[in-house]
Short mmCIF file of C-alpha atoms in Angstrom, two decimals:
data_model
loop_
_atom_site.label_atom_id
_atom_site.label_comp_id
_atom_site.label_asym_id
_atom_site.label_seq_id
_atom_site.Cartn_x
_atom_site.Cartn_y
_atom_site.Cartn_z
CA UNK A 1 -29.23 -25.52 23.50
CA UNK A 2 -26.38 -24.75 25.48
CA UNK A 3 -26.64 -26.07 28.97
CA UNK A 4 -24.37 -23.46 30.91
CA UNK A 5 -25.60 -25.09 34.38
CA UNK A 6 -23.63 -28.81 33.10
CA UNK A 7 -20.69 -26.59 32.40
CA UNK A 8 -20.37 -24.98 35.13
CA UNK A 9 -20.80 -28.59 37.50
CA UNK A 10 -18.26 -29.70 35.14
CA UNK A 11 -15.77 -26.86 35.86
CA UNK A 12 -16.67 -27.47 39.59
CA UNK A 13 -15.84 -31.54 38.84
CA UNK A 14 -12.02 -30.04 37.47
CA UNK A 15 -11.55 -27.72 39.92
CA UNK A 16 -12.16 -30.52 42.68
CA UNK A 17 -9.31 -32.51 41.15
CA UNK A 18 -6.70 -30.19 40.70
CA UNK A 19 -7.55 -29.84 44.42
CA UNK A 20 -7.30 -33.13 45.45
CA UNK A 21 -4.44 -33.23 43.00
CA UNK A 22 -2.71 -30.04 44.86
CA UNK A 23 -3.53 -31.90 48.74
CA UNK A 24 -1.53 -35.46 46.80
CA UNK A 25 1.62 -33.37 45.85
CA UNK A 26 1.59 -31.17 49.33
CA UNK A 27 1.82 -34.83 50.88
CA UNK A 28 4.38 -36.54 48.86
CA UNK A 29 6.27 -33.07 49.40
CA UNK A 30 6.52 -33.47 52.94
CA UNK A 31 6.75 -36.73 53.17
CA UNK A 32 9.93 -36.90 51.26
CA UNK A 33 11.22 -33.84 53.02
CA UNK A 34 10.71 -35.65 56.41
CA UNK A 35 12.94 -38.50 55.12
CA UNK A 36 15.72 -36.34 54.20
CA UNK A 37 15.59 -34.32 56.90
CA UNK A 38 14.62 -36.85 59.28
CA UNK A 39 12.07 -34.58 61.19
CA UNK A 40 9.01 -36.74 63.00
CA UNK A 41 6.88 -33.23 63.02
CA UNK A 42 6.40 -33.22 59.05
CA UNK A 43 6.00 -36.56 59.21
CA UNK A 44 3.00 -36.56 61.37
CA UNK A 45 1.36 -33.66 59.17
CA UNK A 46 1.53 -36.08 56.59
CA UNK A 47 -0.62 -39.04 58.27
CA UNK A 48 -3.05 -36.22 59.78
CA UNK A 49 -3.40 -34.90 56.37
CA UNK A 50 -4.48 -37.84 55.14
CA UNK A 51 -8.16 -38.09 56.41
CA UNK A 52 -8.91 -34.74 54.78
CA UNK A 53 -7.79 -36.62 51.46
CA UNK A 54 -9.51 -39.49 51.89
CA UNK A 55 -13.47 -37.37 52.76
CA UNK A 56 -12.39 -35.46 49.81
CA UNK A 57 -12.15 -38.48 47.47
CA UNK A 58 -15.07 -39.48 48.45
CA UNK A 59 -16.97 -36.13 47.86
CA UNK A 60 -15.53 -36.10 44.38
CA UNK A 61 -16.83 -39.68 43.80
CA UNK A 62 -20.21 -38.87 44.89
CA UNK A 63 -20.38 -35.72 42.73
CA UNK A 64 -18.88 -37.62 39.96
CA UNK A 65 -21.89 -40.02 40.50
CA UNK A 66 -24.52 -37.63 41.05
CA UNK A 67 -23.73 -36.39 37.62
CA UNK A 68 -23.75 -39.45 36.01
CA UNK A 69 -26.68 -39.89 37.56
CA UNK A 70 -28.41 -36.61 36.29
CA UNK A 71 -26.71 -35.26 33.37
CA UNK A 72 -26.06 -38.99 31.73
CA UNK A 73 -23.31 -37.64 30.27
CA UNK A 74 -22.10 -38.37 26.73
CA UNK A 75 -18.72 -38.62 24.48
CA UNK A 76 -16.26 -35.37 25.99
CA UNK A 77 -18.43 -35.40 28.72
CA UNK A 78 -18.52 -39.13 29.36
CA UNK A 79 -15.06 -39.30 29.02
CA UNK A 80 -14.15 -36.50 31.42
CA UNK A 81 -16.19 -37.36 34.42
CA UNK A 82 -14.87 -41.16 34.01
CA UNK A 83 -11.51 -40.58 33.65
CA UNK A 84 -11.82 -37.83 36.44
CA UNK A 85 -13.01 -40.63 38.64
CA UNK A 86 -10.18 -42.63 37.71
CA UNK A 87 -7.33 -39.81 38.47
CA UNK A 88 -9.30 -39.38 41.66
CA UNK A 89 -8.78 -42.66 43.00
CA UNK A 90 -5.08 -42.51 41.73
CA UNK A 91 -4.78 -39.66 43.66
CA UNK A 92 -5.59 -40.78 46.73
CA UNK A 93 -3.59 -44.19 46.51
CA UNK A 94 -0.85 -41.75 45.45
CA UNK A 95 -1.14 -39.70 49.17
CA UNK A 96 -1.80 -43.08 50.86
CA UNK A 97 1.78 -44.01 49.47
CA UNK A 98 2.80 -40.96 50.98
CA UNK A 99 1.42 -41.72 54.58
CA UNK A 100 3.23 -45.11 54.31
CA UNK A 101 6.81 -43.19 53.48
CA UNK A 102 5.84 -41.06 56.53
CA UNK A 103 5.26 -43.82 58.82
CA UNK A 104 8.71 -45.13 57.56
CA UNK A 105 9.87 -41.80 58.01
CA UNK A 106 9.20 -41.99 62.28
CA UNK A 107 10.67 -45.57 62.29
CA UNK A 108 14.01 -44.37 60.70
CA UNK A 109 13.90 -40.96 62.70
CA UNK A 110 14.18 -42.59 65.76
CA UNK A 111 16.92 -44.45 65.00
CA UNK A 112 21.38 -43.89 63.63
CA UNK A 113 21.52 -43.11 60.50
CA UNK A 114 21.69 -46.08 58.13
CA UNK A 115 24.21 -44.71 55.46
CA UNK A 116 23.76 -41.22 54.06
CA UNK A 117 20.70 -41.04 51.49
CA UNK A 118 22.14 -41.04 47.96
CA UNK A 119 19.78 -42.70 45.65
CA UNK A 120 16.34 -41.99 47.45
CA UNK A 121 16.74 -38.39 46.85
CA UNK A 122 17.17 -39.20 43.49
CA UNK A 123 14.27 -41.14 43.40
CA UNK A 124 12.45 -38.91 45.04
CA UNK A 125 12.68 -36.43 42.65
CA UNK A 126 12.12 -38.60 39.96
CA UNK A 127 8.23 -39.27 41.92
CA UNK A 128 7.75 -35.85 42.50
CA UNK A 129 8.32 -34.77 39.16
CA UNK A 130 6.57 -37.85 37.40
CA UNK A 131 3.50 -36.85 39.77
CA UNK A 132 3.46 -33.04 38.55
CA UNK A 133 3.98 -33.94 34.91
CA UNK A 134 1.32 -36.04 35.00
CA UNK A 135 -1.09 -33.20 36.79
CA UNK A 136 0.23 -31.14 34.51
CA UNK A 137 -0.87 -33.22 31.33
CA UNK A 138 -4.15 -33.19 33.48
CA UNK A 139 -4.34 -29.42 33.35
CA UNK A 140 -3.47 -29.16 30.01
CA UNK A 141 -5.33 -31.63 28.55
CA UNK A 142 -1.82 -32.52 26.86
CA UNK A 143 -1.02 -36.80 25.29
CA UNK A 144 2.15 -36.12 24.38
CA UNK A 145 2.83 -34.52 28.09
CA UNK A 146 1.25 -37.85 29.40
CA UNK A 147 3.38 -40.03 27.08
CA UNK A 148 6.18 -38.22 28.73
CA UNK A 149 5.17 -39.68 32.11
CA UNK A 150 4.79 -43.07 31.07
CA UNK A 151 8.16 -42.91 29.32
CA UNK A 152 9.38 -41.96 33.02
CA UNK A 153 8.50 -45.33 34.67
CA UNK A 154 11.15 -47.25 33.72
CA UNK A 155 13.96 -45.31 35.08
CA UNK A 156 11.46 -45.61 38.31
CA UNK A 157 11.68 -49.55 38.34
CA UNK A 158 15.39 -49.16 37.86
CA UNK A 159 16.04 -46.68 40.64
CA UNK A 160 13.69 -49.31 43.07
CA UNK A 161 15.61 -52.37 42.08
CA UNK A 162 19.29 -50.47 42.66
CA UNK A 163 18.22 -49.22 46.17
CA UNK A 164 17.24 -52.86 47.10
CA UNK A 165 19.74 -54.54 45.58
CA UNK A 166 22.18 -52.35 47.38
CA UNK A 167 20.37 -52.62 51.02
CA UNK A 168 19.85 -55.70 51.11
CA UNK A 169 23.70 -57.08 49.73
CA UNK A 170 25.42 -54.31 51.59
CA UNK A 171 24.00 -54.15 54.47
CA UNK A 172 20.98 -56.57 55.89
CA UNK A 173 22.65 -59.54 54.31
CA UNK A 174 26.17 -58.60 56.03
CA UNK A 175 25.27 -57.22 59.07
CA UNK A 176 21.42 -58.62 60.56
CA UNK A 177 21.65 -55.19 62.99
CA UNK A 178 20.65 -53.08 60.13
CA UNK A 179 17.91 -55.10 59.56
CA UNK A 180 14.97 -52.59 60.69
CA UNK A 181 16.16 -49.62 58.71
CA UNK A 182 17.01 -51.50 55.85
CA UNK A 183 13.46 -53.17 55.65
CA UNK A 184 12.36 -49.37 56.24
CA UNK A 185 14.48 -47.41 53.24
CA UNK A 186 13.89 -50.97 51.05
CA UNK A 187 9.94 -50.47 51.62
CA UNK A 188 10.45 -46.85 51.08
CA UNK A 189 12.08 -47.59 47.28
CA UNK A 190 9.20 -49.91 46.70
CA UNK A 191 6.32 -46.91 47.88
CA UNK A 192 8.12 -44.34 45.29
CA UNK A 193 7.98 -47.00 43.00
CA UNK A 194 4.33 -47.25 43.30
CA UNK A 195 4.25 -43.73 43.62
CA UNK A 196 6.07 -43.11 40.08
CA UNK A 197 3.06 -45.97 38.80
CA UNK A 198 -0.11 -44.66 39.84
CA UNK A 199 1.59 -41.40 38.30
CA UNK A 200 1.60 -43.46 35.16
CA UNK A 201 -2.00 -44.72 35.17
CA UNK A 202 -3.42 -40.98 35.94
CA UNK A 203 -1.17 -40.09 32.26
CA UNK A 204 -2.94 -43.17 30.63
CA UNK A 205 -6.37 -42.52 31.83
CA UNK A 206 -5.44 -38.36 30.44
CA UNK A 207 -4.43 -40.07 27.01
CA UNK A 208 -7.88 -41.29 26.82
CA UNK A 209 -9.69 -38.31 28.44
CA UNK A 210 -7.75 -36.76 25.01
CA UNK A 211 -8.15 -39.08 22.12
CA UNK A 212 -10.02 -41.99 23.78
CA UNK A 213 -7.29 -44.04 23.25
CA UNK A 214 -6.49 -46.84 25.04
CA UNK A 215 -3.35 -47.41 26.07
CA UNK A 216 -2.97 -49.26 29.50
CA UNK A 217 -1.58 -52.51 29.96
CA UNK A 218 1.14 -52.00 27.43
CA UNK A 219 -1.85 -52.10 24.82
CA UNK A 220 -2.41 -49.18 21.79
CA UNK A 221 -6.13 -50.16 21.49
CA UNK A 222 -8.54 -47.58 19.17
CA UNK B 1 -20.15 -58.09 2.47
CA UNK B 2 -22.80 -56.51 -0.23
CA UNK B 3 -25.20 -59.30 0.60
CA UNK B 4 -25.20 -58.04 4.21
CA UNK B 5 -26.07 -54.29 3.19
CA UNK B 6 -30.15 -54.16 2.91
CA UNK B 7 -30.58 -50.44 2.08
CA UNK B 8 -28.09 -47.99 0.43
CA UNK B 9 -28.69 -44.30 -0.61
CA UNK B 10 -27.07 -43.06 -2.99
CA UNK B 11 -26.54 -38.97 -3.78
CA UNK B 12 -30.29 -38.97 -2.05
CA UNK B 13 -31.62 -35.66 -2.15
CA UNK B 14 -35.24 -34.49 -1.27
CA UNK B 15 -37.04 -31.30 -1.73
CA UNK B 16 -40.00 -29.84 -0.39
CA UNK B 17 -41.40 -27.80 -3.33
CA UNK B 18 -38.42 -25.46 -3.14
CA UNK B 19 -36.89 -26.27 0.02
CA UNK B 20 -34.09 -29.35 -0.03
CA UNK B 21 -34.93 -31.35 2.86
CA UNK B 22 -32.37 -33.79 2.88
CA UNK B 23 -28.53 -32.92 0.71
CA UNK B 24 -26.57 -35.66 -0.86
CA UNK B 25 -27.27 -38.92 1.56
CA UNK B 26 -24.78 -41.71 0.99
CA UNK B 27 -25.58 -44.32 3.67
CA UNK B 28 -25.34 -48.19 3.72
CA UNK B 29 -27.40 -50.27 6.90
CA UNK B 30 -26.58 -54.00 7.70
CA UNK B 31 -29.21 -56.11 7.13
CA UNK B 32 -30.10 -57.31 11.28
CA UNK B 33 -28.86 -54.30 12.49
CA UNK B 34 -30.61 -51.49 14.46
CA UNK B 35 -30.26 -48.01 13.31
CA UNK B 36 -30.83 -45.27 15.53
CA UNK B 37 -31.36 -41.42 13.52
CA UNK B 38 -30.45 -38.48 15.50
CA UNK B 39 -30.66 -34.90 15.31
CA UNK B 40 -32.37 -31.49 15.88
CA UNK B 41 -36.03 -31.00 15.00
CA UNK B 42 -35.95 -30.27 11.15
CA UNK B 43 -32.73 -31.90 10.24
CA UNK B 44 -34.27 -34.53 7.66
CA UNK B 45 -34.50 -37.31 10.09
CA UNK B 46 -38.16 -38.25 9.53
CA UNK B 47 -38.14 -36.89 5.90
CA UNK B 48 -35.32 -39.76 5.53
CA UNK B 49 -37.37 -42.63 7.26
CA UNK B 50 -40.30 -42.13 5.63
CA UNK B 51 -38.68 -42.10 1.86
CA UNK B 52 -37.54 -45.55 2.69
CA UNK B 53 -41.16 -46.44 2.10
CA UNK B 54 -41.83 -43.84 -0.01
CA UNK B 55 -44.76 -42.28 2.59
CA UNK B 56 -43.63 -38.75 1.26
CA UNK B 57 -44.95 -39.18 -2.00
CA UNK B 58 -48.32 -39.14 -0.22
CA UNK B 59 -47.22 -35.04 -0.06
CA UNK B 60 -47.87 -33.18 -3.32
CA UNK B 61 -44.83 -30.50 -3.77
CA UNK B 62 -42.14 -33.50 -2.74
CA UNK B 63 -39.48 -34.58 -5.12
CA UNK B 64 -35.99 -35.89 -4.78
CA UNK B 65 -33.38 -37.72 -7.06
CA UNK B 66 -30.49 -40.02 -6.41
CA UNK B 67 -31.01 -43.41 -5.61
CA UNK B 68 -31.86 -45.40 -2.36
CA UNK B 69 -31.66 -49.59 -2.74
CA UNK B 70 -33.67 -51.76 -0.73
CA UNK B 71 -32.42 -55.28 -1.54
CA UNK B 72 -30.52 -53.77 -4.25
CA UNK B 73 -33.24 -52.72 -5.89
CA UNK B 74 -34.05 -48.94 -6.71
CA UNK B 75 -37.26 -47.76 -5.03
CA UNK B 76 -37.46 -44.57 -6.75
CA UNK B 77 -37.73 -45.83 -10.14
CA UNK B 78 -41.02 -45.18 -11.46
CA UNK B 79 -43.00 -48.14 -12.18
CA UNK B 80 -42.03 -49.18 -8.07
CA UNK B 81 -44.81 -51.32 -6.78
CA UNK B 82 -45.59 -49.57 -3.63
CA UNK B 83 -47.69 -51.77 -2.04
CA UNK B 84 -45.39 -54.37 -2.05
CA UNK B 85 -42.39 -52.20 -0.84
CA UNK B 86 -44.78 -50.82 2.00
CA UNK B 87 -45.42 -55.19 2.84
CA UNK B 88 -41.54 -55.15 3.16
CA UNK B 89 -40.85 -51.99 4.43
CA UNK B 90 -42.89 -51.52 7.52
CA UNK B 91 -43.68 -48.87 9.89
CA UNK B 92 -44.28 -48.00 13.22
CA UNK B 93 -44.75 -44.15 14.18
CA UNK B 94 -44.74 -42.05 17.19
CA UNK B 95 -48.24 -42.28 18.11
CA UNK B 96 -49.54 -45.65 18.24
CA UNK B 97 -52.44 -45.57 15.98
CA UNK B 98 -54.87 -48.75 16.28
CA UNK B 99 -57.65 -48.85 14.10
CA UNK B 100 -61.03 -48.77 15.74
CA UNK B 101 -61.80 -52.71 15.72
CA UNK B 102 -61.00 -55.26 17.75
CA UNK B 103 -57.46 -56.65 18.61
CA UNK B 104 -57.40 -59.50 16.38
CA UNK B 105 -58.30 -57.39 13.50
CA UNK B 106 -55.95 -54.76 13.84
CA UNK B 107 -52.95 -57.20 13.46
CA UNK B 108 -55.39 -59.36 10.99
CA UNK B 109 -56.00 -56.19 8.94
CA UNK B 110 -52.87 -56.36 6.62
CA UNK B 111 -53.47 -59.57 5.58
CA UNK B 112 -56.83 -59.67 4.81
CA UNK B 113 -55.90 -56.28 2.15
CA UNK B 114 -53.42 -58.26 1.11
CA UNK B 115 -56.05 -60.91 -0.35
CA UNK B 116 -55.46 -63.98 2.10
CA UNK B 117 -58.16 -65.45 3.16
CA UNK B 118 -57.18 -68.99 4.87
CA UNK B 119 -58.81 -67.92 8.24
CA UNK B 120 -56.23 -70.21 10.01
CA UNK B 121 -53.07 -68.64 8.33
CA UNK B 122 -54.90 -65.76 9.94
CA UNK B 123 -55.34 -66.86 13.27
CA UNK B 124 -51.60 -68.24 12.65
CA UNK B 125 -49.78 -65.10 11.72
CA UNK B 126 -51.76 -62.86 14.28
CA UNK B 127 -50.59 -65.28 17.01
CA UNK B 128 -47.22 -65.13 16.06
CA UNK B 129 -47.19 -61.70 15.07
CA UNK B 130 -48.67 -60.44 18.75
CA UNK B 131 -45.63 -63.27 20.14
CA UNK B 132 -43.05 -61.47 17.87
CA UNK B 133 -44.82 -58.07 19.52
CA UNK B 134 -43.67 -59.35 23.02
CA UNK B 135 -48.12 -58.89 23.50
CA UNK B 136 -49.66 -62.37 23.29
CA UNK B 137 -49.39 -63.63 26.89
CA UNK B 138 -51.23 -59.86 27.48
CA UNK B 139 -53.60 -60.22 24.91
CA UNK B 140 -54.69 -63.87 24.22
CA UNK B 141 -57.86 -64.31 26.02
CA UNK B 142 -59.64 -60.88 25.13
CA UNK B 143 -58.02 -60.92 21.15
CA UNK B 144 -61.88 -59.92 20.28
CA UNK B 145 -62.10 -56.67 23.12
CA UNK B 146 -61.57 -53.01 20.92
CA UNK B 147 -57.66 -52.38 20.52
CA UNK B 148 -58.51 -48.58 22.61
CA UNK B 149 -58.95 -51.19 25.51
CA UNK B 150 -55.48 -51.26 25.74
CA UNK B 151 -52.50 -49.26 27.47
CA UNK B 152 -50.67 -46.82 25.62
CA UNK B 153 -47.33 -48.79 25.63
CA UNK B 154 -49.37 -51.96 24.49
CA UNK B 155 -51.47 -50.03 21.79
CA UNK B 156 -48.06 -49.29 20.57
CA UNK B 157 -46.87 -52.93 20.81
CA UNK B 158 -49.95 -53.99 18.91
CA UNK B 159 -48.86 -51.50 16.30
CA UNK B 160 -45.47 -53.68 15.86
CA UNK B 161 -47.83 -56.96 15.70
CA UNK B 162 -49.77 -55.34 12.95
CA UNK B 163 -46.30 -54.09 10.95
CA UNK B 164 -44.99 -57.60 11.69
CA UNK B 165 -48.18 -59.39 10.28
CA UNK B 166 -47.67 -59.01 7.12
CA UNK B 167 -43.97 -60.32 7.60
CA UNK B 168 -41.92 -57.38 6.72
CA UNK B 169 -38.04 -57.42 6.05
CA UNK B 170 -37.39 -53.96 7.80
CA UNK B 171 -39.40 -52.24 10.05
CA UNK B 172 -38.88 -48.38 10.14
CA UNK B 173 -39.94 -46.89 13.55
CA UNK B 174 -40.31 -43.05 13.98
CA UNK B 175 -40.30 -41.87 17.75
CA UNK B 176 -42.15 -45.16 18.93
CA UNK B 177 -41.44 -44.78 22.54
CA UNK B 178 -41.92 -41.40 22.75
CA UNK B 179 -45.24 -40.72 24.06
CA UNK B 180 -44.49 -43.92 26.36
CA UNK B 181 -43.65 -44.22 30.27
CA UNK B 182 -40.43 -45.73 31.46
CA UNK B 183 -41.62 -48.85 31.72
CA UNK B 184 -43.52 -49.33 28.67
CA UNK B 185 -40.33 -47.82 27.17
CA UNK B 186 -37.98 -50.01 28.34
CA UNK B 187 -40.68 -53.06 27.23
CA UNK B 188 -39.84 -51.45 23.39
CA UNK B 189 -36.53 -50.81 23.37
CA UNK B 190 -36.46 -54.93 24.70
CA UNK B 191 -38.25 -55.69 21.88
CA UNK B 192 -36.30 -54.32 19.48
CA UNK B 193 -33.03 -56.18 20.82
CA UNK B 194 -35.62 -59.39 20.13
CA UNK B 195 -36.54 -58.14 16.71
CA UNK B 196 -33.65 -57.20 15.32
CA UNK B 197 -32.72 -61.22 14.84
CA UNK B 198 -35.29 -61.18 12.34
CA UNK B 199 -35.38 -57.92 10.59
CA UNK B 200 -33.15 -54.43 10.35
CA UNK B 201 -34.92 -51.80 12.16
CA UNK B 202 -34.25 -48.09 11.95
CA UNK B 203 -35.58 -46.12 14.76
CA UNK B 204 -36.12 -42.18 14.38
CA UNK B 205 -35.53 -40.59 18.05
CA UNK B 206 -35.36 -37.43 19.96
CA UNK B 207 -33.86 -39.31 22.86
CA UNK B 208 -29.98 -39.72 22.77
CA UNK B 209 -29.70 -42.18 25.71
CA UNK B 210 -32.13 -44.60 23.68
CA UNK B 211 -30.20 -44.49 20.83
CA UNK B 212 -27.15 -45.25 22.80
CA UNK B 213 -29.24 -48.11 24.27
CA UNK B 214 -30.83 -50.14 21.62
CA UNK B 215 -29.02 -48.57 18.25
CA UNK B 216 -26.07 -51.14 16.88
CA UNK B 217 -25.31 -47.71 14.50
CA UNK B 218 -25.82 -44.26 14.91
CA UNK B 219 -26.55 -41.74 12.25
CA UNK B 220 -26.55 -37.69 13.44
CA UNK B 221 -28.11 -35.88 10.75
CA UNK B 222 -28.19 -32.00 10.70
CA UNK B 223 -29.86 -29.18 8.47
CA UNK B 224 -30.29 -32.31 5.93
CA UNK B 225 -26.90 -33.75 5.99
CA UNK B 226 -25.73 -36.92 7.28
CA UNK B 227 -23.28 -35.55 9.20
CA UNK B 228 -21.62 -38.80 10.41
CA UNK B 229 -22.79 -42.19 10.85
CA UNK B 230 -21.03 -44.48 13.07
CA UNK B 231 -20.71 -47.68 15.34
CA UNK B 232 -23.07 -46.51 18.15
CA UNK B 233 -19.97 -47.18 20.86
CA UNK B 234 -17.73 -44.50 18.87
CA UNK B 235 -20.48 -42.34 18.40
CA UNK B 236 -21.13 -41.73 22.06
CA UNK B 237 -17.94 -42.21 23.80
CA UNK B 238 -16.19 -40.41 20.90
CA UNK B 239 -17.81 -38.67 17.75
CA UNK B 240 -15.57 -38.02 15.32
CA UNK B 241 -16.98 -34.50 14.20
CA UNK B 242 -16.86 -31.69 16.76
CA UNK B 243 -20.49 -30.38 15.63
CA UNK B 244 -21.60 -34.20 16.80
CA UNK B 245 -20.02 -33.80 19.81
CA UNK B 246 -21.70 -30.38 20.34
CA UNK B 247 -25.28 -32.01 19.65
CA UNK B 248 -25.09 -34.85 21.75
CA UNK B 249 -23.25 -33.50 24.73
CA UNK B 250 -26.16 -30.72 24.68
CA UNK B 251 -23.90 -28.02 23.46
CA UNK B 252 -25.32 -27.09 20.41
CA UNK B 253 -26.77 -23.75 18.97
#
């Protein structure tokens, strides 16, 4: 008995995702672009965005439900519609993240120019890409792709603690004038940061959509 | 560990005249565990449960070979004493089946065959058996009204008192819940949890969610192989054989 109707609600469950999962990276996108370019517009389209995310989390979770609900889904199945409830909440803390760099983002607009952004562009990068690998890995049901992203993390903590250490030595602890932007580019560091993790739980939570493998919390558990 | 292991096949095969019914079962249960048997309609499930008690020889054209060991013992040797493996080996099948007398003597019944005749062992084990049947507090003040007074789901529970009466090790149950309500189910599958302190219970059933439920392992058997038999936990989160995976996620045929 092949049950083409469960299929097809749990294509509909995937493409949902890779939805929400396009709406997450369209907001980190311009939320780092507003940064760099400093532009309160963008910035805005960001936090406006972000009510669209959140109702669409929340249809995804009540799908996800109603299909627990009817289908009482088992092994593949099971595993899928968990873990897709999992990425989905990922996925929204991710564009969350993303309002809160955009909020920074009109703070440090409407102010001089700190220093000229070296590292955060870096770091940027480094959170946009983590973010699409992991979709990616998503997409293509891929482990080792996933392992890839949770390899990535640690240069993330690095790049966080370097921007801090830097703001807060070179410039809040010398000069108590640069306090507000520095507090605004440290929290910024510490948002990709978070950014770059939740990246890394959607690639564990993909490992065990995979092989059901548990690998969070440092732990290889069968 | 091979005191914990109650039954074992070994190279079981069964035939059906000239149809094989079941291929080359190697299986080992844990004595106190519950054992749920999965699979399509035909696969050699039932065929299976009922040759640990040996109810298919009651069927003319059957034959088999191998071995299967209840208490390391081979119950397909010949000079088997049925009736005593059938004492140890209970059964409770899809349809509950109460004779036509009164509910006392339907759990009473198997004891009195069995020659005992102390009527208060008899009033003692049919108390404790309709206890261990989750039925007394139902039961106890009408033990003398016909057994067909009762509900379907406690017909069937009267059916456990009468397999546990005659204080079986195992208890084999084929569909028991099947022809039950939700709630009547869900009184079953409670019992079983209770039971399985006492005795290893193997449950034949059509219904994948109540093998996930009450089964500690889970056996999928298909065309009359034992196609994998695991912890119940693995099984449905993560079968290790795509054609399982197929069956139970409904994608099979």
């Amino acid at each position: 008995m092949i049950d083409r109707r469960f299929d097809e609600e749990l294509n509909e469950l995937n493409n949902m995702l890779l939805k929400m999962a396009t709406f997450t990276q369209e907001s980190i996108y311009l939320a780092i672009d507003s940064i760099k370019n400093r532009d309160i517009k963008t910035a805005k389209i960001v936090i406006d965005n972000d009510k669209k995310i959140d109702e669409f989390e929340l249809d995804i979770d009540d799908f996800s439900v109603e299909l627990l609900a009817r289908r009482q889904p088992l092994a593949g199945d099971l595993r899928f519609i968990t873990t897709g409830m999992k990425i989905n909440g990922e996925l929204e803390r991710i564009a969350d993240l993303s309002v809160n760099i955009a909020e920074r983002s009109i703070d440090l607009s409407s102010q001089p120019l700190l220093k000229p952004l070296v590292d955060i562009p870096i770091f940027s990068e480094l959170a946009v890409n983590m973010v699409k690998t992991t979709i990616d890995s998503f997409i293509k049901r891929d482990a080792e792709l996933a392992k890839k992203v949770i390899s990535m993390d640690a240069e993330a903590n690095r790049l966080r603690d370097t921007i801090q250490k830097e703001l807060v030595e070179d410039y809040i602890a010398k000069d108590i004038s640069t306090l507000s932007r520095g507090v605004s580019l440290f929290l910024v560091a510490q948002h990709l940061e978070r950014i770059c993790d939740h990246a890394k739980y959607i690639a564990e939570a993909v490992i065990y959509l995979v092989s059901a493998r548990v690998v969070k919390h440092n732990k290889l558990k069968d | 560990m091979a005191k914990d292991i109650v039954i074992e096949a070994k190279n079981f095969n069964f035939y059906y005249g000239s149809v094989k019914a079941l291929t080359d079962i190697n299986i080992k249960i844990e004595k106190n565990s519950v054992t749920g048997i999965i699979g399509p309609s035909g696969c050699g499930k039932s065929t299976f449960l009922r040759s640990l008690n040996l109810m298919n020889n009651l069927i003319l054209t059957a034959r088999y070979d191998g071995e299967i060991l209840i208490d390391g013992d081979n119950i397909l040797k010949k000079d088997i004493d049925v009736v005593q493996l059938r004492r140890k080996v209970g059964m409770v099948f899809q349809k509950s089946n109460p004779f036509p007398k009164t509910i006392f003597e339907n759990v009473a019944y198997g004891l009195k065959i069995n020659g005992i005749k102390d009527k208060e062992l008899i009033n003692q084990r049919v108390e404790e058996s309709l206890k261990g049947a989750a039925l007394w507090d139902e039961v106890k003040d009408r033990l003398h009204v016909s057994a067909f007074d009762l509900s379907g789901g406690q017909q069937q529970r009267l059916c456990i008192a009468r397999a546990l009466a005659v204080q079986p090790e195992i208890l084999l149950m084929d569909e028991p819940a099947s022809a039950l309500d939700p709630t009547a189910t869900l009184k079953i599958e409670e019992l079983i949890q209770v039971l399985k302190s006492k005795y290893t219970i193997i449950i034949v059933t059509h219904n994948m969610q109540q093998a996930a439920r009450v089964s500690d392992y889970t056996a999928f058997f298909m065309m009359g192989k034992l196609i994998e038999y695991n912890k119940t936990n693995i099984m449905f989160t993560n079968p290790e054989h795509k054609i399982t995976e197929d069956y139970i996620t409904g994608r099979f045929g």
